[in-house]
Structure formats: structure tokens, C-alpha cells
Short mmCIF file of C-alpha atoms in Angstrom, two decimals:
data_model
loop_
_atom_site.label_atom_id
_atom_site.label_comp_id
_atom_site.label_asym_id
_atom_site.label_seq_id
_atom_site.Cartn_x
_atom_site.Cartn_y
_atom_site.Cartn_z
CA MET A 24 10.37 -12.18 -3.91
CA ILE A 25 10.99 -10.51 -0.76
CA THR A 26 8.22 -8.48 0.96
CA ILE A 27 7.28 -5.96 3.38
CA LYS A 28 6.27 -8.26 5.95
CA ASP A 29 10.06 -9.70 4.71
CA ILE A 30 11.69 -6.44 5.28
CA ALA A 31 9.65 -5.93 8.69
CA LYS A 32 10.35 -9.16 9.95
CA GLU A 33 13.84 -8.67 9.51
CA ALA A 34 14.44 -4.46 10.66
CA LYS A 35 12.09 -6.18 14.49
CA VAL A 36 9.22 -3.92 13.39
CA SER A 37 6.53 -3.18 11.87
CA GLU A 38 4.84 -3.37 8.60
CA GLY A 39 3.18 0.25 8.93
CA THR A 40 6.79 1.42 9.88
CA VAL A 41 8.62 0.12 7.10
CA ASP A 42 5.28 1.66 4.78
CA ARG A 43 5.81 5.08 6.27
CA VAL A 44 9.89 5.22 5.42
CA LEU A 45 9.30 3.92 2.31
CA HIS A 46 6.48 6.80 1.22
CA ASN A 47 8.38 9.46 2.63
CA ARG A 48 5.71 9.65 5.82
CA GLY A 49 7.89 10.34 8.35
CA GLY A 50 6.66 9.51 12.04
CA VAL A 51 9.82 6.79 11.96
CA SER A 52 12.85 7.41 14.40
CA LYS A 53 16.50 8.72 11.80
CA LYS A 54 18.00 5.49 13.71
CA THR A 55 15.25 2.91 12.60
CA GLU A 56 14.57 4.53 9.47
CA ALA A 57 18.19 4.37 8.93
CA LYS A 58 17.82 0.99 9.43
CA ILE A 59 15.09 -0.02 7.32
CA LYS A 60 16.59 1.58 4.84
CA LYS A 61 19.40 0.04 4.74
CA ILE A 62 17.99 -3.61 4.68
CA LEU A 63 15.69 -2.67 1.53
CA LYS A 64 19.24 -1.67 -0.21
CA HIS A 65 20.98 -4.64 0.78
CA HIS A 66 17.93 -6.98 -0.87
CA ASP A 67 17.28 -3.98 -4.01
CA PHE A 68 13.98 -4.07 -2.77
CA SER A 69 11.60 -1.13 -4.65
CA VAL A 70 7.81 0.28 -4.57
CA ASN A 71 5.47 -2.01 -6.79
CA PRO A 72 4.36 1.97 -8.06
CA ILE A 73 0.82 0.13 -9.61
CA ALA A 74 -0.08 -2.26 -6.46
CA SER A 75 0.36 1.16 -4.38
CA ALA A 76 -1.93 2.62 -5.73
CA LEU A 77 -4.39 0.06 -5.99
CA ALA A 78 -4.07 -0.52 -2.49
CA MET A 79 -4.65 3.44 -1.67
CA LYS A 80 -7.68 3.72 -3.49
CA ASN A 81 -8.97 0.15 -1.78
CA LYS A 82 -11.06 1.53 1.65
CA TYR A 83 -11.44 -0.08 4.89
CA PHE A 84 -13.36 0.86 7.12
CA ILE A 85 -13.12 -0.78 10.65
CA ALA A 86 -15.80 -0.50 13.48
CA THR A 87 -14.75 -1.55 16.59
CA LEU A 88 -17.24 -2.05 19.71
CA ILE A 89 -15.41 -2.15 22.81
CA PRO A 90 -16.34 -1.80 26.41
CA GLU A 91 -15.70 1.68 27.69
CA HIS A 92 -12.38 1.75 30.65
CA ASN A 93 -12.62 4.25 33.04
CA ASP A 94 -9.78 4.40 36.38
CA LEU A 95 -12.32 1.67 38.41
CA ASP A 96 -11.79 -0.66 35.61
CA LEU A 97 -8.95 -0.58 33.60
CA PHE A 98 -9.01 -3.71 31.74
CA TRP A 99 -10.17 -2.06 28.82
CA LYS A 100 -8.16 0.58 27.82
CA SER A 101 -5.25 -2.03 27.37
CA PRO A 102 -7.28 -3.28 24.05
CA TYR A 103 -8.22 -0.33 23.31
CA LEU A 104 -4.94 0.87 22.98
CA GLY A 105 -4.00 -2.01 21.29
CA VAL A 106 -6.43 -0.98 19.20
CA LEU A 107 -4.58 2.34 18.57
CA LYS A 108 -1.79 1.08 17.61
CA ALA A 109 -2.50 -0.90 15.04
CA ALA A 110 -4.83 1.32 13.26
CA GLU A 111 -1.64 3.60 13.01
CA ASP A 112 -0.04 0.37 10.95
CA VAL A 113 -2.65 -0.39 8.86
CA LYS A 114 -3.07 2.84 7.75
CA SER A 115 -0.72 2.11 4.46
CA PHE A 116 -3.35 -0.54 3.62
CA GLY A 117 -6.40 2.00 3.15
CA VAL A 118 -7.77 0.87 6.19
CA GLN A 119 -9.49 2.93 8.71
CA VAL A 120 -9.75 2.18 12.11
CA THR A 121 -13.33 4.19 14.41
CA ASN A 122 -13.94 2.88 17.57
CA PHE A 123 -17.65 2.86 19.40
CA GLY A 124 -17.01 2.41 23.26
CA TYR A 125 -20.10 1.02 25.51
CA ASN A 126 -21.58 0.70 29.31
CA GLN A 127 -20.31 -3.18 29.49
CA TYR A 128 -23.34 -3.21 32.15
CA ASP A 129 -25.75 -1.72 30.32
CA PRO A 130 -27.19 -4.29 27.26
CA ASN A 131 -28.77 -1.19 25.82
CA SER A 132 -25.57 1.18 26.13
CA TYR A 133 -24.62 -2.07 23.69
CA LEU A 134 -27.30 -2.13 21.16
CA ASN A 135 -27.39 2.05 21.26
CA THR A 136 -24.07 2.55 20.87
CA PHE A 137 -24.13 -0.90 17.60
CA ASN A 138 -27.25 1.59 16.47
CA ALA A 139 -24.18 4.95 15.63
CA LEU A 140 -21.70 2.32 14.73
CA LEU A 141 -24.05 1.10 11.83
CA GLU A 142 -24.69 4.94 10.54
CA THR A 143 -20.79 4.60 9.76
CA LYS A 144 -21.52 1.50 7.17
CA PRO A 145 -18.26 0.10 8.16
CA THR A 146 -16.99 -2.52 5.92
CA ALA A 147 -15.98 -5.23 8.97
CA VAL A 148 -16.42 -5.01 12.40
CA ILE A 149 -14.96 -6.30 15.92
CA MET A 150 -16.75 -6.39 18.87
CA VAL A 151 -17.03 -7.91 21.95
CA PRO A 152 -20.47 -9.56 22.83
CA ASN A 153 -21.19 -8.44 26.39
CA PHE A 154 -25.07 -10.01 25.86
CA SER A 155 -26.06 -13.08 24.28
CA ALA A 156 -29.84 -11.66 23.37
CA GLU A 157 -28.37 -8.20 21.87
CA THR A 158 -25.68 -9.96 20.35
CA LYS A 159 -27.68 -12.23 18.32
CA LYS A 160 -30.02 -8.45 17.50
CA ILE A 161 -26.44 -6.86 16.10
CA VAL A 162 -25.56 -9.64 14.50
CA ASN A 163 -28.21 -10.13 12.50
CA GLN A 164 -28.34 -6.58 11.11
CA LEU A 165 -24.78 -6.98 10.59
CA GLU A 166 -25.65 -10.65 8.47
CA ALA A 167 -28.23 -8.87 6.61
CA LEU A 168 -25.51 -6.38 5.50
CA ASN A 169 -23.28 -9.23 4.24
CA ILE A 170 -20.93 -7.12 7.26
CA PRO A 171 -18.21 -9.59 8.52
CA TYR A 172 -17.74 -9.40 11.82
CA LEU A 173 -15.02 -11.05 14.89
CA PHE A 174 -14.99 -11.19 18.35
CA VAL A 175 -12.11 -10.07 20.90
CA ASN A 176 -12.06 -11.67 24.08
CA ILE A 177 -15.65 -13.38 24.80
CA ASP A 178 -16.26 -16.23 22.57
CA ILE A 179 -19.70 -16.83 21.89
CA ASP A 180 -20.73 -20.22 20.16
CA GLY A 181 -23.87 -20.67 17.50
CA PHE A 182 -22.84 -17.30 15.29
CA ASN A 183 -20.93 -16.92 12.02
CA ASN A 184 -18.57 -14.64 13.43
CA ILE A 185 -14.90 -14.96 10.86
CA GLY A 186 -12.93 -15.34 13.92
CA PHE A 187 -11.91 -14.99 18.14
CA VAL A 188 -8.88 -13.40 19.65
CA GLY A 189 -8.98 -13.90 22.62
CA GLN A 190 -8.13 -16.11 25.68
CA ASP A 191 -9.18 -19.87 26.47
CA SER A 192 -10.78 -19.09 28.89
CA TYR A 193 -11.23 -23.03 29.33
CA LYS A 194 -7.69 -23.84 29.60
CA ALA A 195 -7.06 -20.92 31.45
CA GLY A 196 -9.18 -21.47 34.24
CA TYR A 197 -8.10 -24.82 34.16
CA ILE A 198 -4.66 -23.52 35.10
CA ALA A 199 -5.88 -21.38 37.97
CA GLY A 200 -7.47 -24.80 39.20
CA LYS A 201 -3.79 -26.22 38.65
CA PHE A 202 -1.98 -23.67 40.56
CA MET A 203 -4.23 -23.21 43.01
CA HIS A 204 -3.54 -27.25 44.00
CA LEU A 205 -0.03 -26.95 44.04
CA SER A 206 0.02 -24.16 46.68
CA LEU A 207 -3.03 -25.77 48.79
CA PRO A 208 -1.33 -29.45 47.72
CA ASN A 209 -3.86 -30.95 50.75
CA PRO A 210 -7.65 -31.27 50.33
CA SER A 211 -9.14 -28.01 50.67
CA THR A 212 -12.30 -25.84 50.06
CA PHE A 213 -11.80 -22.90 47.59
CA LEU A 214 -14.57 -19.80 47.52
CA ILE A 215 -14.94 -18.66 43.81
CA ILE A 216 -16.75 -14.64 44.01
CA GLN A 217 -18.46 -14.16 41.73
CA ALA A 218 -20.27 -10.67 40.55
CA ARG A 219 -24.09 -11.55 39.30
CA HIS A 220 -23.57 -9.68 35.73
CA ASN A 221 -21.01 -11.53 34.62
CA ILE A 222 -23.31 -15.19 35.29
CA THR A 223 -25.60 -14.36 32.51
CA LYS A 224 -23.66 -12.25 30.14
CA ASN A 225 -19.94 -13.65 30.19
CA ASN A 226 -19.22 -16.64 28.89
CA ALA A 227 -15.51 -16.16 29.68
CA VAL A 228 -16.21 -16.34 33.52
CA SER A 229 -18.06 -18.90 33.15
CA ASN A 230 -15.84 -21.07 30.68
CA ARG A 231 -12.52 -20.44 33.83
CA ILE A 232 -15.18 -21.55 36.41
CA LYS A 233 -15.87 -24.42 34.60
CA GLY A 234 -12.06 -25.09 33.80
CA PHE A 235 -11.40 -24.52 37.56
CA ASN A 236 -13.34 -26.93 38.54
CA ASP A 237 -12.44 -30.00 36.28
CA TYR A 238 -9.28 -29.44 36.97
CA PHE A 239 -10.12 -31.01 40.85
CA ILE A 240 -12.83 -33.45 38.99
CA LYS A 241 -10.13 -34.93 36.29
CA ASN A 242 -7.37 -35.74 38.99
CA LYS A 243 -9.64 -36.82 41.64
CA LEU A 244 -8.46 -35.37 44.04
CA ASP A 245 -10.68 -34.19 47.00
CA SER A 246 -10.18 -30.60 47.05
CA THR A 247 -14.31 -28.39 46.71
CA THR A 248 -15.26 -25.25 45.50
CA GLN A 249 -17.82 -22.88 47.08
CA THR A 250 -19.46 -20.11 44.82
CA LEU A 251 -20.32 -16.90 46.00
CA LYS A 252 -22.41 -14.68 44.24
CA ILE A 253 -22.49 -10.69 44.83
CA GLU A 254 -24.97 -8.44 42.72
CA ASN A 255 -22.55 -5.47 42.61
CA LEU A 256 -18.31 -6.14 42.76
CA SER A 257 -17.07 -2.96 44.47
CA SER A 258 -15.46 -1.82 47.34
CA SER A 259 -18.56 -0.85 49.24
CA THR A 260 -19.53 -1.25 52.93
CA GLU A 261 -22.48 -4.24 52.02
CA THR A 262 -19.84 -6.05 49.52
CA LYS A 263 -17.41 -6.22 52.54
CA GLU A 264 -19.43 -7.09 55.09
CA LYS A 265 -21.31 -9.79 52.55
CA ILE A 266 -17.54 -11.96 51.40
CA ASN A 267 -15.88 -11.26 55.70
CA SER A 268 -19.24 -12.25 56.98
CA TYR A 269 -19.13 -15.49 54.60
CA LEU A 270 -15.53 -16.27 55.53
CA LYS A 271 -16.52 -16.45 59.06
CA ASN A 272 -19.52 -18.38 58.73
CA HIS A 273 -16.60 -21.01 56.50
CA PRO A 274 -13.27 -21.03 57.94
CA GLU A 275 -12.50 -24.24 56.41
CA ILE A 276 -11.81 -22.20 53.20
CA LYS A 277 -8.34 -21.36 52.50
CA GLY A 278 -8.21 -20.26 48.72
CA VAL A 279 -10.27 -17.41 47.19
CA PHE A 280 -11.03 -17.44 43.09
CA VAL A 281 -11.87 -14.16 41.40
CA PRO A 282 -12.51 -15.03 37.27
CA SER A 283 -12.48 -11.89 36.29
CA SER A 284 -9.84 -9.02 36.62
CA ARG A 285 -12.19 -7.71 39.87
CA ILE A 286 -9.65 -9.49 42.41
CA TYR A 287 -8.05 -6.17 43.38
CA ILE A 288 -11.70 -5.25 44.86
CA VAL A 289 -11.95 -8.55 46.48
CA VAL A 290 -8.08 -8.38 48.15
CA ASP A 291 -9.22 -4.76 49.21
CA CYS A 292 -12.68 -6.44 50.97
CA ILE A 293 -11.33 -9.25 52.78
CA GLU A 294 -10.12 -7.98 56.12
CA ASP A 295 -6.16 -8.77 57.34
CA ASN A 296 -7.05 -11.66 59.50
CA TYR A 297 -8.76 -14.02 56.70
CA LEU A 298 -6.65 -12.40 54.00
CA LYS A 299 -3.32 -13.30 55.49
CA GLN A 300 -4.43 -16.96 55.43
CA LEU A 301 -6.01 -17.15 52.41
CA GLU A 302 -4.48 -18.21 48.52
CA CYS A 303 -5.88 -15.59 45.87
CA ILE A 304 -5.62 -16.27 42.14
CA GLY A 305 -7.31 -13.91 40.03
CA PHE A 306 -6.95 -12.41 36.08
CA ASP A 307 -5.28 -9.15 34.49
CA ASN A 308 -2.11 -7.18 34.89
CA THR A 309 -3.90 -4.33 36.00
CA PRO A 310 -2.11 -1.80 37.60
CA GLN A 311 -4.56 -2.76 40.78
CA ASN A 312 -3.99 -6.15 40.60
CA ILE A 313 -0.26 -5.76 40.17
CA ALA A 314 -0.05 -4.10 43.14
CA CYS A 315 -1.85 -6.81 44.71
CA LEU A 316 0.38 -9.24 43.70
CA LEU A 317 3.75 -7.37 44.28
CA ASN A 318 2.32 -7.07 48.21
CA ASP A 319 1.64 -10.30 48.30
CA SER A 320 -2.01 -10.19 48.71
CA VAL A 321 -2.28 -12.15 45.23
CA SER A 322 -0.34 -15.39 45.00
CA PHE A 323 -1.02 -15.52 41.01
CA LEU A 324 -2.44 -13.43 38.28
CA ILE A 325 -3.28 -14.65 35.07
CA SER A 326 -2.87 -12.62 31.94
CA GLN A 327 -5.13 -12.47 29.20
CA LYS A 328 -2.63 -10.38 26.99
CA PRO A 329 -5.60 -7.49 26.21
CA PHE A 330 -3.73 -5.37 24.43
CA ASP A 331 -2.39 -8.03 22.02
CA GLN A 332 -6.26 -8.72 21.31
CA GLY A 333 -7.15 -5.37 19.81
CA TYR A 334 -4.14 -5.36 18.05
CA GLU A 335 -4.44 -8.62 16.67
CA ALA A 336 -8.27 -8.62 16.22
CA ILE A 337 -7.12 -5.06 13.61
CA ARG A 338 -4.31 -7.18 12.04
CA LEU A 339 -6.64 -9.99 11.62
CA LEU A 340 -9.22 -8.27 10.08
CA THR A 341 -7.43 -6.39 7.64
CA GLU A 342 -5.51 -9.27 6.41
CA TYR A 343 -9.29 -11.01 5.94
CA LEU A 344 -10.03 -7.61 3.84
CA LEU A 345 -7.17 -7.66 1.78
CA LYS A 346 -7.29 -11.43 1.06
CA ASN A 347 -10.40 -11.97 1.69
CA GLU A 348 -9.63 -15.21 3.78
CA ILE A 349 -8.47 -15.31 7.73
CA SER A 350 -5.13 -17.72 8.68
CA ASN A 351 -6.29 -18.63 11.96
CA THR A 352 -10.05 -18.22 12.71
CA LYS A 353 -9.52 -19.36 16.80
CA HIS A 354 -6.27 -16.95 17.35
CA TYR A 355 -5.99 -18.18 20.56
CA LEU A 356 -3.59 -15.72 22.66
CA PRO A 357 -0.62 -16.88 25.06
CA ILE A 358 -1.75 -17.56 28.96
CA ASP A 359 0.93 -16.13 31.23
CA ILE A 360 0.87 -16.96 35.30
CA LEU A 361 2.74 -13.72 36.43
CA ILE A 362 4.03 -13.89 39.67
CA LYS A 363 5.37 -10.90 42.36
CA GLU A 364 9.21 -12.26 40.67
CA ASN A 365 8.26 -12.10 37.33
CA VAL A 366 5.69 -9.67 36.72
CA LYS A 367 7.84 -6.41 36.27
CA TYR A 368 9.13 -7.77 33.41
CA ASN A 369 5.78 -8.66 31.99
CA GLU A 370 4.25 -5.11 32.68
CA ARG A 371 3.53 -3.39 29.45
CA ASN A 372 3.93 0.39 29.22
CA GLU A 373 0.24 1.24 27.25
CA PHE A 374 -1.00 2.18 30.72
CA ASN A 375 1.35 5.08 29.91
CA VAL A 376 0.06 5.78 26.58
CA VAL A 377 -2.00 8.88 27.17
CA ASP A 378 -5.27 8.51 24.90
CA VAL A 379 -5.89 11.20 21.61
#
């Protein structure tokens, strides 16, 4: 028997779009509506009124706990917009989504925002577990209330989350190491620049660094890595002095690896006479990072599809709420390697979407 999912796949639209056409809810272009209706007619598809009524009675409330975004750190805007898009698509299944944003550098903001979230009595929670100790406190409360939860972007072992959506961070770091080696095949020294707040809280960053180092170890290459830890990775005078002083004192460094979305800040801090001699690799297709790729100050960006992280998390948790099962507990997204020549084909337009 053909389903809404089958219709959506044939029409190349979301299931939510098909549902809006079926129930005359509007919000679909006339061209798309006509296309869907033609497919529906071809398959002699009709809505089961009993099943539809049951679906409308089942109300589920998903709450998301993800970092806030701003003009200097646009990475988290993309997962947020993915959540918004998915929230619209799952409305027809009786699922409502509410977003809660916290300061990713402040564990108290993380806990306080969660407490506000908990007051809404969610059916399930999607969260970015930025801080290990605070995550334990949050998870203990969720499990005591029998509220299922799913991790996004950062995967921490030892918890009973029903699933994870994000990048295989170790493999991504390993790939970064491989591309650094391809760029600099002779034995070289590479510098890993890491913000101190990531050292203890961000499992994804530490896994990328391990993957990067393991590439050279497992392939028995003579290249070595050094690490520069900076308290607050920003375009401040202090940060610039620290990075350039390090490069001056270590002329053997040929490449720079930034295992976070802030390589554009590092590039902005490095003096031109050093930058032109370096191969730089970073993460994420934020507008600032893409600008660095296009002006040749960054050689490669590794994209973890942040928009899809938000969208897929809502989709998978909805699947779990409706079916009491999840098809893939580790939902790893594709690892895209972006260069100057292909980045325009990878860019999404979510950064141009207006928040409402």
C-alpha cells in the first residue's frame, strides 16, 4: 500500500508538504500542489479519516536545547534553522517543537535554560551536550521523569540517549590529517590551535584532534604536531600577539589545523608574511569561513552539515515518538570536503532565512 512517504519521495518534497496538500492547509506553491495532486490521483490515494483523527489527537512536544548564535559565531544558526524547517514538516503528525537557546561558554546558562525547558513538560528533548558535568545533572532529571533525549553535534559516551545526529568527529579529523599530508607530503610540523574552553567541554573537538594525529601515527609518517591553547579564541590584540609570536618562534610550522568553526578568526590574526607560507584547514561552511576559502587564506573546510543536524534530529525523534523505535541510533552525516572551486555548489541559503 502506498504511503505519504512514498508520495513525497516521488514528488521530491517533504512528507509535511504532501500532508498540507491532502488537508488543504495551504503554504504550498500552485505548481507543487498540482504536481502532488497528479501523483495522488495516479495512485488513487485517499486519506484514512480514522488514522488522521488519531494522529491529530496524539500531541507530542519536542524541546530543543542548543547554543545561541550571533553575528560573530553563525555556526549554530544553521542547526536552528534546520529545526525550524523540520518543525513545520512534522506539525501534521501532532508534533510541536519549542526551541531553547543557551550561552555555549557558560555552564550556568546551560543549566538555567534547561530548567526553563523542563517547566514546559516536554515529551522528548533534543540537546547539544556542551558540558559533561552539567549534562549528567540534566540527564538524571530527564531519566527520572522518563523523558527520552537525543544528542546533536556532540556525542558523549556513557549516557542513555536514544540516538545521536552529527558528524563522525574522529573520522573528520582523520580526513583533515590526510588532506594536510596531501598538501604537504614532505615531513612537516603542523600547529593545532585550540580554544581552552573546548579542552574540557567539547568531545567533538577532542575527537577531531585525535583523528588528525592518528592519521600521521597510523601511516607512520614523520610529520609532527604542536598545540597552541588560547584562552579565548577571538580577534583580540592578545590573541594576535600570541599566535604570531608562536609562529615566529617556530618557523618549522608549515600547516595550521583549527578543529572548530573559528578558523576565520585564526586567519584574521595571522600576519600576512606567515599566512602565505601556511596551509590552513578548518571546519564548517559559515559565511566567514567560506570567505577565507575564496580568498585562499584557507585551503580546505570540512563541513558537518549543521542544517541537516537540526532537521534530522527532529525527524528521527518524531519517528521514535510515533513508532517507539529509531531506525539508526548513530546517524552520522556525510563529511564534505570544501575547496575554493566547489564551495558555491555546497552552500545552502539557510543563512538568508529570516528568523521568526
